Tab-separated table of C-alpha atoms in Angstrom:
chain	number	residue	atom	x	y	z
A	1	UNK	CA	105.408	52.288	121.334
A	2	UNK	CA	107.636	52.255	124.807
A	3	UNK	CA	109.605	55.323	125.667
A	4	UNK	CA	112.888	55.828	127.480
A	5	UNK	CA	113.816	58.896	129.598
A	6	UNK	CA	117.309	59.051	130.823
A	7	UNK	CA	118.092	61.611	133.520
A	8	UNK	CA	121.675	62.555	134.484
A	9	UNK	CA	123.313	65.595	135.821
A	10	UNK	CA	126.380	66.554	138.359
A	11	UNK	CA	126.721	64.581	141.562
A	12	UNK	CA	124.186	65.656	144.129
A	13	UNK	CA	122.087	67.836	142.041
A	14	UNK	CA	118.897	65.683	142.960
A	15	UNK	CA	118.622	63.592	139.616
A	16	UNK	CA	117.178	60.541	141.553
A	17	UNK	CA	114.586	62.812	142.944
A	18	UNK	CA	113.758	64.255	139.693
A	19	UNK	CA	113.340	60.895	137.964
A	20	UNK	CA	111.249	59.405	140.922
A	21	UNK	CA	108.739	62.345	140.403
A	22	UNK	CA	108.648	61.672	136.614
A	23	UNK	CA	107.915	58.128	137.334
A	24	UNK	CA	105.172	58.852	139.650
A	25	UNK	CA	103.423	61.102	137.344
A	26	UNK	CA	103.590	58.581	134.557
A	27	UNK	CA	102.037	56.142	136.776
A	28	UNK	CA	99.308	58.657	137.727
A	29	UNK	CA	98.521	58.372	134.062
A	30	UNK	CA	97.896	55.073	134.141
A	31	UNK	CA	101.080	54.020	132.547
A	32	UNK	CA	102.919	50.853	133.215
A	33	UNK	CA	106.117	52.725	134.332
A	34	UNK	CA	109.817	51.243	135.436
A	35	UNK	CA	111.936	53.501	137.227
A	36	UNK	CA	115.549	51.871	136.965
A	37	UNK	CA	118.821	52.865	138.489
A	38	UNK	CA	122.300	52.547	136.612
A	39	UNK	CA	124.117	54.252	139.633
A	40	UNK	CA	126.226	51.810	141.691
A	41	UNK	CA	125.300	53.963	144.604
A	42	UNK	CA	121.547	53.250	144.302
A	43	UNK	CA	119.078	55.224	146.259
A	44	UNK	CA	115.862	54.456	144.807
A	45	UNK	CA	115.229	52.261	147.544
A	46	UNK	CA	115.865	55.066	150.128
A	47	UNK	CA	113.521	57.597	148.080
A	48	UNK	CA	110.563	55.091	148.483
A	49	UNK	CA	111.530	53.850	151.648
A	50	UNK	CA	112.111	50.033	151.081
A	51	UNK	CA	114.578	47.485	150.393
A	52	UNK	CA	114.756	46.785	146.622
A	53	UNK	CA	115.728	43.290	145.334
A	54	UNK	CA	117.896	42.138	142.126
A	55	UNK	CA	114.474	42.354	139.996
A	56	UNK	CA	111.637	45.111	139.329
A	57	UNK	CA	109.530	45.182	142.186
A	58	UNK	CA	106.346	47.071	142.542
A	59	UNK	CA	106.335	50.227	144.983
A	60	UNK	CA	103.074	51.876	143.433
A	61	UNK	CA	100.160	51.286	141.363
A	62	UNK	CA	101.391	51.246	137.787
A	63	UNK	CA	105.297	51.706	139.070
A	64	UNK	CA	107.774	49.181	139.774
A	65	UNK	CA	111.355	50.014	140.687
A	66	UNK	CA	114.348	48.338	139.764
A	67	UNK	CA	118.298	48.942	141.037
A	68	UNK	CA	120.070	46.928	138.446
A	69	UNK	CA	123.081	44.641	139.872
A	70	UNK	CA	125.191	44.185	136.468
A	71	UNK	CA	127.121	41.475	138.218
A	72	UNK	CA	123.986	39.713	138.721
A	73	UNK	CA	123.073	40.667	134.915
A	74	UNK	CA	126.498	39.462	133.765
A	75	UNK	CA	126.373	35.848	135.241
A	76	UNK	CA	122.602	35.363	134.525
A	77	UNK	CA	122.541	36.337	130.917
A	78	UNK	CA	126.355	35.827	129.236
A	79	UNK	CA	127.529	32.865	131.469
A	80	UNK	CA	129.984	31.921	128.825
A	81	UNK	CA	131.482	35.168	128.217
A	82	UNK	CA	131.894	35.492	131.891
A	83	UNK	CA	133.277	32.181	132.422
A	84	UNK	CA	136.064	32.652	129.476
A	85	UNK	CA	136.720	35.872	131.193
A	86	UNK	CA	136.928	34.398	134.706
A	87	UNK	CA	139.542	31.829	133.473
A	88	UNK	CA	141.644	34.532	131.576
A	89	UNK	CA	141.850	36.468	134.987
A	90	UNK	CA	142.353	33.714	137.234
A	91	UNK	CA	145.199	32.313	135.311
A	92	UNK	CA	145.662	28.898	133.563
A	93	UNK	CA	142.248	28.866	132.194
A	94	UNK	CA	140.517	28.320	135.198
A	95	UNK	CA	137.207	29.588	135.588
A	96	UNK	CA	136.846	30.025	139.337
A	97	UNK	CA	135.596	33.602	139.076
A	98	UNK	CA	132.810	32.662	136.900
A	99	UNK	CA	131.901	29.947	139.590
A	100	UNK	CA	131.929	32.243	142.529
A	101	UNK	CA	129.773	34.764	140.417
A	102	UNK	CA	127.298	31.891	139.891
A	103	UNK	CA	127.144	30.703	143.266
A	104	UNK	CA	126.826	34.111	144.635
A	105	UNK	CA	123.971	34.734	142.035
A	106	UNK	CA	122.266	31.325	143.458
A	107	UNK	CA	122.770	33.028	147.163
A	108	UNK	CA	125.599	30.849	148.333
A	109	UNK	CA	128.281	32.385	150.472
A	110	UNK	CA	131.127	32.826	148.434
A	111	UNK	CA	133.712	35.336	148.471
A	112	UNK	CA	135.572	36.477	145.391
A	113	UNK	CA	138.375	39.242	145.471
A	114	UNK	CA	141.130	40.871	143.363
A	115	UNK	CA	141.469	40.424	139.573
A	116	UNK	CA	139.294	36.877	139.480
A	117	UNK	CA	136.160	39.230	139.152
A	118	UNK	CA	135.431	40.059	135.659
A	119	UNK	CA	133.282	42.938	136.550
A	120	UNK	CA	136.540	44.780	137.248
A	121	UNK	CA	137.179	45.129	133.491
A	122	UNK	CA	136.681	48.976	132.879
A	123	UNK	CA	132.895	49.464	131.038
A	124	UNK	CA	131.783	45.971	131.894
A	125	UNK	CA	129.582	47.123	134.493
A	126	UNK	CA	127.866	50.032	132.299
A	127	UNK	CA	127.801	47.678	129.121
A	128	UNK	CA	125.325	45.262	131.045
A	129	UNK	CA	123.581	47.682	132.475
A	130	UNK	CA	122.506	49.201	129.115
A	131	UNK	CA	121.908	45.718	127.742
A	132	UNK	CA	119.517	45.156	130.584
A	133	UNK	CA	117.493	48.426	129.759
A	134	UNK	CA	117.310	47.275	125.903
A	135	UNK	CA	115.964	43.739	127.073
A	136	UNK	CA	113.312	45.391	129.337
A	137	UNK	CA	112.108	47.786	126.622
A	138	UNK	CA	112.063	45.280	123.927
A	139	UNK	CA	110.075	42.730	126.528
A	140	UNK	CA	107.046	45.353	126.065
A	141	UNK	CA	105.802	44.877	129.375
A	142	UNK	CA	106.261	48.555	130.324
A	143	UNK	CA	105.055	51.954	128.476
A	144	UNK	CA	107.729	54.094	129.585
A	145	UNK	CA	111.314	53.771	131.511
A	146	UNK	CA	112.677	56.250	133.796
A	147	UNK	CA	116.177	55.552	133.855
A	148	UNK	CA	118.079	57.471	136.758
A	149	UNK	CA	121.706	57.356	135.915
A	150	UNK	CA	124.852	57.921	137.662
A	151	UNK	CA	126.639	61.498	137.712
A	152	UNK	CA	127.424	63.210	134.483
A	153	UNK	CA	130.971	61.767	133.518
A	154	UNK	CA	129.910	58.062	134.303
A	155	UNK	CA	126.740	58.597	132.400
A	156	UNK	CA	128.727	59.855	129.210
A	157	UNK	CA	130.888	56.854	129.545
A	158	UNK	CA	127.729	54.842	129.775
A	159	UNK	CA	125.964	56.167	126.744
A	160	UNK	CA	128.988	56.176	124.382
A	161	UNK	CA	130.201	52.574	125.233
A	162	UNK	CA	128.239	50.632	123.154
A	163	UNK	CA	129.293	52.725	120.139
A	164	UNK	CA	133.080	52.493	121.004
A	165	UNK	CA	132.937	48.959	121.660
A	166	UNK	CA	130.863	48.245	118.672
A	167	UNK	CA	133.295	49.925	116.365
A	168	UNK	CA	135.857	47.778	117.728
A	169	UNK	CA	133.805	44.564	117.427
A	170	UNK	CA	132.846	45.418	114.147
A	171	UNK	CA	136.886	45.462	113.106
A	172	UNK	CA	137.724	42.306	114.466
A	173	UNK	CA	134.608	40.290	114.418
A	174	UNK	CA	134.843	39.200	110.918
A	175	UNK	CA	138.169	37.271	111.522
A	176	UNK	CA	137.311	36.542	114.903
A	177	UNK	CA	135.985	32.842	114.609
A	178	UNK	CA	138.859	31.813	111.964
A	179	UNK	CA	141.630	33.274	114.284
A	180	UNK	CA	140.460	31.167	117.345
A	181	UNK	CA	140.531	28.261	115.406
A	182	UNK	CA	143.793	28.791	113.865
A	183	UNK	CA	145.383	30.474	117.051
A	184	UNK	CA	143.670	28.518	120.124
A	185	UNK	CA	146.027	25.593	119.957
A	186	UNK	CA	149.074	27.967	119.901
A	187	UNK	CA	147.926	30.317	122.485
A	188	UNK	CA	147.204	27.240	124.903
A	189	UNK	CA	150.831	25.805	124.432
A	190	UNK	CA	152.884	28.634	124.216
A	191	UNK	CA	151.329	31.636	125.995
A	192	UNK	CA	149.323	29.325	128.323
A	193	UNK	CA	146.018	31.264	127.636
A	194	UNK	CA	142.747	30.020	126.740
A	195	UNK	CA	141.165	31.878	123.657
A	196	UNK	CA	137.541	31.867	123.707
A	197	UNK	CA	135.532	28.363	123.019
A	198	UNK	CA	132.672	28.091	120.460
A	199	UNK	CA	130.269	28.832	122.914
A	200	UNK	CA	131.899	32.160	124.143
A	201	UNK	CA	132.483	33.338	120.581
A	202	UNK	CA	128.622	32.650	120.037
A	203	UNK	CA	127.963	34.386	122.932
A	204	UNK	CA	130.170	37.332	121.637
A	205	UNK	CA	128.430	37.560	118.313
A	206	UNK	CA	124.948	37.691	120.211
A	207	UNK	CA	126.200	40.675	122.090
A	208	UNK	CA	127.902	42.266	119.000
A	209	UNK	CA	124.364	42.074	117.670
A	210	UNK	CA	122.833	43.123	120.808
A	211	UNK	CA	125.282	46.494	120.531
A	212	UNK	CA	124.128	47.350	117.119
A	213	UNK	CA	120.278	47.047	118.339
A	214	UNK	CA	121.370	49.155	121.451
A	215	UNK	CA	122.793	52.112	119.355
A	216	UNK	CA	119.779	52.088	117.141
A	217	UNK	CA	117.677	52.270	120.378
A	218	UNK	CA	119.787	54.869	122.038
A	219	UNK	CA	119.704	57.135	119.281
A	220	UNK	CA	116.140	56.746	118.388
A	221	UNK	CA	114.641	60.028	118.628
A	222	UNK	CA	111.243	58.762	118.789
A	223	UNK	CA	112.088	56.387	121.498
A	224	UNK	CA	115.060	57.608	123.868
A	225	UNK	CA	115.631	61.234	125.202
A	226	UNK	CA	118.103	62.426	127.843
A	227	UNK	CA	117.328	65.077	130.355
A	228	UNK	CA	119.750	67.123	132.556
A	229	UNK	CA	119.437	68.256	136.024
A	230	UNK	CA	121.167	71.050	137.221
A	231	UNK	CA	121.329	73.501	140.138
A	232	UNK	CA	121.758	77.471	140.086
A	233	UNK	CA	125.647	77.589	140.939
A	234	UNK	CA	128.419	78.297	138.688
A	235	UNK	CA	130.537	74.846	138.691
A	236	UNK	CA	127.169	72.874	138.225
A	237	UNK	CA	126.322	75.178	135.168
A	238	UNK	CA	129.231	74.937	133.387
A	239	UNK	CA	129.364	71.295	133.644
A	240	UNK	CA	125.707	71.338	132.112
A	241	UNK	CA	126.859	73.187	129.100
A	242	UNK	CA	129.761	70.904	128.597
A	243	UNK	CA	127.408	67.656	128.942
A	244	UNK	CA	124.808	69.062	126.568
A	245	UNK	CA	127.853	69.503	124.083
A	246	UNK	CA	129.198	66.039	124.571
A	247	UNK	CA	125.578	64.453	124.473
A	248	UNK	CA	125.324	66.216	121.195
A	249	UNK	CA	128.538	65.007	120.030
A	250	UNK	CA	127.481	61.539	120.253
A	251	UNK	CA	124.154	62.345	118.877
A	252	UNK	CA	121.935	61.966	121.741
A	253	UNK	CA	118.541	63.710	121.892
A	254	UNK	CA	118.663	66.163	125.004
A	255	UNK	CA	115.086	67.475	125.508
A	256	UNK	CA	114.913	68.820	128.748
A	257	UNK	CA	116.600	71.001	131.400
A	258	UNK	CA	115.723	70.709	134.923
A	259	UNK	CA	116.688	73.449	137.693
A	260	UNK	CA	116.684	72.141	140.917
A	261	UNK	CA	117.002	73.558	144.476
A	262	UNK	CA	115.624	77.153	143.682
A	263	UNK	CA	115.197	79.512	146.619
A	264	UNK	CA	112.013	81.230	147.326
A	265	UNK	CA	111.957	84.938	146.112
A	266	UNK	CA	109.971	85.883	149.054
A	267	UNK	CA	112.328	84.207	151.514
A	268	UNK	CA	112.305	87.859	153.665
A	269	UNK	CA	115.933	87.189	155.022
A	270	UNK	CA	118.796	89.637	154.492
A	271	UNK	CA	121.604	86.391	154.629
A	272	UNK	CA	120.036	84.995	151.465
A	273	UNK	CA	119.887	88.158	149.496
A	274	UNK	CA	123.267	87.730	147.741
A	275	UNK	CA	122.357	83.810	146.958
A	276	UNK	CA	119.141	84.874	145.413
A	277	UNK	CA	120.970	87.438	143.211
A	278	UNK	CA	123.283	84.806	142.197
A	279	UNK	CA	120.772	82.284	141.473
A	280	UNK	CA	118.776	84.818	139.128
A	281	UNK	CA	121.834	85.319	137.404
A	282	UNK	CA	122.695	81.625	136.671
A	283	UNK	CA	118.849	80.779	135.836
A	284	UNK	CA	119.064	83.477	133.386
A	285	UNK	CA	122.267	82.239	131.771
A	286	UNK	CA	120.647	78.330	131.753
A	287	UNK	CA	117.764	80.019	129.850
A	288	UNK	CA	119.755	81.820	127.425
A	289	UNK	CA	121.973	78.984	126.595
A	290	UNK	CA	118.954	76.144	126.407
A	291	UNK	CA	116.633	78.756	124.828
A	292	UNK	CA	115.651	75.736	122.440
A	293	UNK	CA	114.822	73.206	125.046
A	294	UNK	CA	112.028	73.143	127.788
A	295	UNK	CA	113.673	74.475	131.286
A	296	UNK	CA	111.699	73.184	134.408
A	297	UNK	CA	112.138	75.106	137.864
A	298	UNK	CA	112.023	73.122	140.748
A	299	UNK	CA	111.905	74.910	144.313
A	300	UNK	CA	114.050	74.167	147.030
A	301	UNK	CA	111.640	72.302	149.674
A	302	UNK	CA	111.712	72.656	153.390
A	303	UNK	CA	112.097	68.979	154.035
A	304	UNK	CA	114.337	66.239	152.686
A	305	UNK	CA	112.770	64.600	149.692
A	306	UNK	CA	112.106	61.312	150.872
A	307	UNK	CA	108.989	59.180	150.694
A	308	UNK	CA	106.422	59.116	148.348
A	309	UNK	CA	104.439	62.189	149.930
A	310	UNK	CA	107.874	64.199	149.396
A	311	UNK	CA	108.194	63.118	145.845
A	312	UNK	CA	104.568	64.129	144.767
A	313	UNK	CA	105.376	67.628	146.057
A	314	UNK	CA	107.349	68.021	142.730
A	315	UNK	CA	104.845	66.308	140.677
A	316	UNK	CA	102.072	68.687	141.750
A	317	UNK	CA	104.488	71.711	141.772
A	318	UNK	CA	106.375	71.346	138.481
A	319	UNK	CA	105.054	68.370	136.510
A	320	UNK	CA	101.263	68.319	136.530
A	321	UNK	CA	100.673	71.308	134.521
A	322	UNK	CA	103.277	70.484	131.769
A	323	UNK	CA	103.606	67.649	128.877
A	324	UNK	CA	106.650	66.426	130.203
A	325	UNK	CA	106.398	63.046	128.146
A	326	UNK	CA	105.954	65.016	124.823
A	327	UNK	CA	108.151	63.212	122.112
A	328	UNK	CA	110.640	66.593	121.325
A	329	UNK	CA	113.408	65.836	119.046
A	330	UNK	CA	115.368	69.418	119.751
A	331	UNK	CA	118.655	68.968	117.835
A	332	UNK	CA	119.210	67.531	114.437
A	333	UNK	CA	121.327	64.462	113.777
A	334	UNK	CA	124.398	64.629	112.156
A	335	UNK	CA	124.190	64.878	108.310
A	336	UNK	CA	125.820	64.237	105.307
A	337	UNK	CA	125.045	66.242	102.152
A	338	UNK	CA	126.611	66.194	98.412
A	339	UNK	CA	128.210	69.582	97.579
A	340	UNK	CA	129.821	70.547	94.406
A	341	UNK	CA	133.156	69.760	95.264
A	342	UNK	CA	132.520	66.867	97.240
A	343	UNK	CA	130.562	66.191	100.422
A	344	UNK	CA	129.778	67.831	103.611
A	345	UNK	CA	129.362	66.390	107.219
A	346	UNK	CA	127.419	68.606	109.607
A	347	UNK	CA	127.750	67.703	113.450
A	348	UNK	CA	126.218	69.595	116.149
A	349	UNK	CA	128.228	70.648	118.952
A	350	UNK	CA	126.345	73.431	120.992
A	351	UNK	CA	128.218	75.235	123.835
A	352	UNK	CA	131.750	73.881	122.208
A	353	UNK	CA	134.499	76.255	121.898
A	354	UNK	CA	136.265	76.286	118.737
A	355	UNK	CA	139.681	76.471	120.125
A	356	UNK	CA	139.184	72.862	121.894
A	357	UNK	CA	138.005	71.018	118.834
A	358	UNK	CA	140.366	68.772	116.693
A	359	UNK	CA	139.595	66.273	114.126
A	360	UNK	CA	141.581	63.723	112.288
A	361	UNK	CA	140.686	61.125	109.551
A	362	UNK	CA	141.849	57.586	109.175
A	363	UNK	CA	141.162	55.159	106.375
A	364	UNK	CA	137.576	54.531	107.356
A	365	UNK	CA	136.758	56.801	109.959
A	366	UNK	CA	136.801	60.710	110.891
A	367	UNK	CA	138.057	61.445	114.632
A	368	UNK	CA	136.517	64.256	116.449
A	369	UNK	CA	137.924	65.111	119.786
A	370	UNK	CA	137.149	67.951	122.005
A	371	UNK	CA	138.263	67.945	125.874
A	372	UNK	CA	138.461	64.652	127.333
A	373	UNK	CA	135.952	63.200	124.616
A	374	UNK	CA	136.910	61.513	121.608
A	375	UNK	CA	134.381	60.137	118.718
A	376	UNK	CA	135.142	58.082	115.754
A	377	UNK	CA	132.362	58.724	113.146
A	378	UNK	CA	132.359	55.791	110.633
A	379	UNK	CA	132.664	57.150	106.930
A	380	UNK	CA	130.354	56.105	104.183
A	381	UNK	CA	131.721	53.884	101.627
A	382	UNK	CA	131.068	56.686	98.921
A	383	UNK	CA	133.720	58.790	101.111
A	384	UNK	CA	136.471	56.068	101.214
A	385	UNK	CA	138.171	57.961	98.276
A	386	UNK	CA	137.772	61.460	99.851
A	387	UNK	CA	139.823	63.386	102.419
A	388	UNK	CA	139.102	66.391	104.798
A	389	UNK	CA	139.631	69.681	102.876
A	390	UNK	CA	138.446	72.079	105.327
A	391	UNK	CA	135.970	72.555	108.484
A	392	UNK	CA	134.581	75.453	110.360
A	393	UNK	CA	132.550	75.965	113.256
A	394	UNK	CA	129.786	78.224	113.587
A	395	UNK	CA	126.383	78.651	115.325
A	396	UNK	CA	127.240	75.233	117.360
A	397	UNK	CA	127.666	73.350	114.139
A	398	UNK	CA	131.095	71.788	112.881
A	399	UNK	CA	130.625	71.385	109.164
A	400	UNK	CA	133.418	69.352	107.690
A	401	UNK	CA	134.309	69.484	103.835
A	402	UNK	CA	135.407	66.422	101.601
A	403	UNK	CA	137.067	66.695	98.606
A	404	UNK	CA	138.218	63.920	96.293
A	405	UNK	CA	141.983	65.427	96.201
A	406	UNK	CA	144.210	67.757	98.030
A	407	UNK	CA	143.362	69.403	101.339
A	408	UNK	CA	144.347	68.489	104.846
A	409	UNK	CA	144.023	65.514	106.525
A	410	UNK	CA	143.200	66.744	110.096
A	411	UNK	CA	144.124	68.982	112.576
A	412	UNK	CA	142.338	72.088	114.687
A	413	UNK	CA	139.220	73.650	113.365
C-alpha cells in the first residue's frame, strides 16, 4: 500500500529541504518515490538545481519530483466545470476564460487577466492540488508520496478544504440537478446568468465523489501522516503548538516533529552563547509538549542546503539511523460512545486553551470553534433528537455530552 507524508510548518523553517531529504532516503531504500510541491512558490527545482515541468520528472534513481500547477490540473481534468465558471465570471455566459486556459495549457500565447480566471476563486487551487495527489496515489505508480506543503496557515486551509466543501455539497447536491432543470431558463432570462449544464453537473457529481474519497484518504492513519518542521525560536514554537492543535481538531495524524537549524554546542564563540541557551530552552519546550511524538533534531549546516550532496547531509546525519517511514498513529480519532444519560463525543485538541474553545449545535452538526478555525462535525442520525447538555476540556480532550432532553445548546466550554 502506498503512503503519503505531508510536511508543513511556518514559512522559512526549511520544510522543502526536510521533505527532499525524506524523498532521497526513501529512494535509497529502493522505494518508488514522488516528491511533490503544493506551494505556489515552488522550490524543488532550486533544491535539485534543475527546471521541473508540469508532470513528474525523474531526478534520481527511484525518485521523481513534481511541482503541481493547479491551473493546468483544473483545465486538464475538470474542463466542463471550468468552462461554466469561466463563462460565469466573464459575463453573459461566455467561456473566454476557459478557452484562454486551455490555450495556455496547450502552449499558445494567450493573456488572461482580471476576474476571467476561474483560478481566482478562493480555495480552487488548493482543492485541485489535493485531487491531483489523490489521483497519483490511486494510480499505484509510487510506493511513497512526499508532499512539500505551503506555510502552515495555507496548509491548514488546504487540508480542511475537502471536508468543508464536501459538507456544503452534501447539503446542496441532492436537489442540484432538479434545481438546474427548473431554474436554468429563469436564470438566463431574468438574471442573465447561465446555470451549469448537464456535463458540468456530471463533473460536479464526480468531484463530489472524489472529495468523499479524498477525505477518507487524508484521514486514513494507515495511509497519510502529517509532519511539522519547526525551529527553536519562540514565535515558531508557539505556531507549531497551534498547528498541532488545529490538525488534531480536524482529525489528521501528526506523527513527527523536526527541529531544524540547531546550532552546534561546541561552537566556541561568546557571541552565540546566549543563542545556544535560548535554543536549549525551546528544544526542551518542544520535547516536553510533544512527548508522545518522535522528535528529530537537524543541525544548522555551514552551507546552503542546495543540491543533492547538501540534502544527503540531512539524510546521513538524521534519517539513516531512524525508522522515519514507520507507520505510527499517534493521537486517537474523535469518537462517539453511549453513556447512561445519552451519548458522549471526544475530540482531541492538544495544546488548546480552554478559554478559546466555543461550541454550538445546529440541527445536524456540532460546530467547534477555536481561534480562527471552525469545524462542522456531522452528527450521526442517532443523535438527531439529542442536544448538547455539557462539555469539559481536560488533558487535551474536549468531552461533549448529549442528552435527549434539557441542557444548553452551545456556548463556551
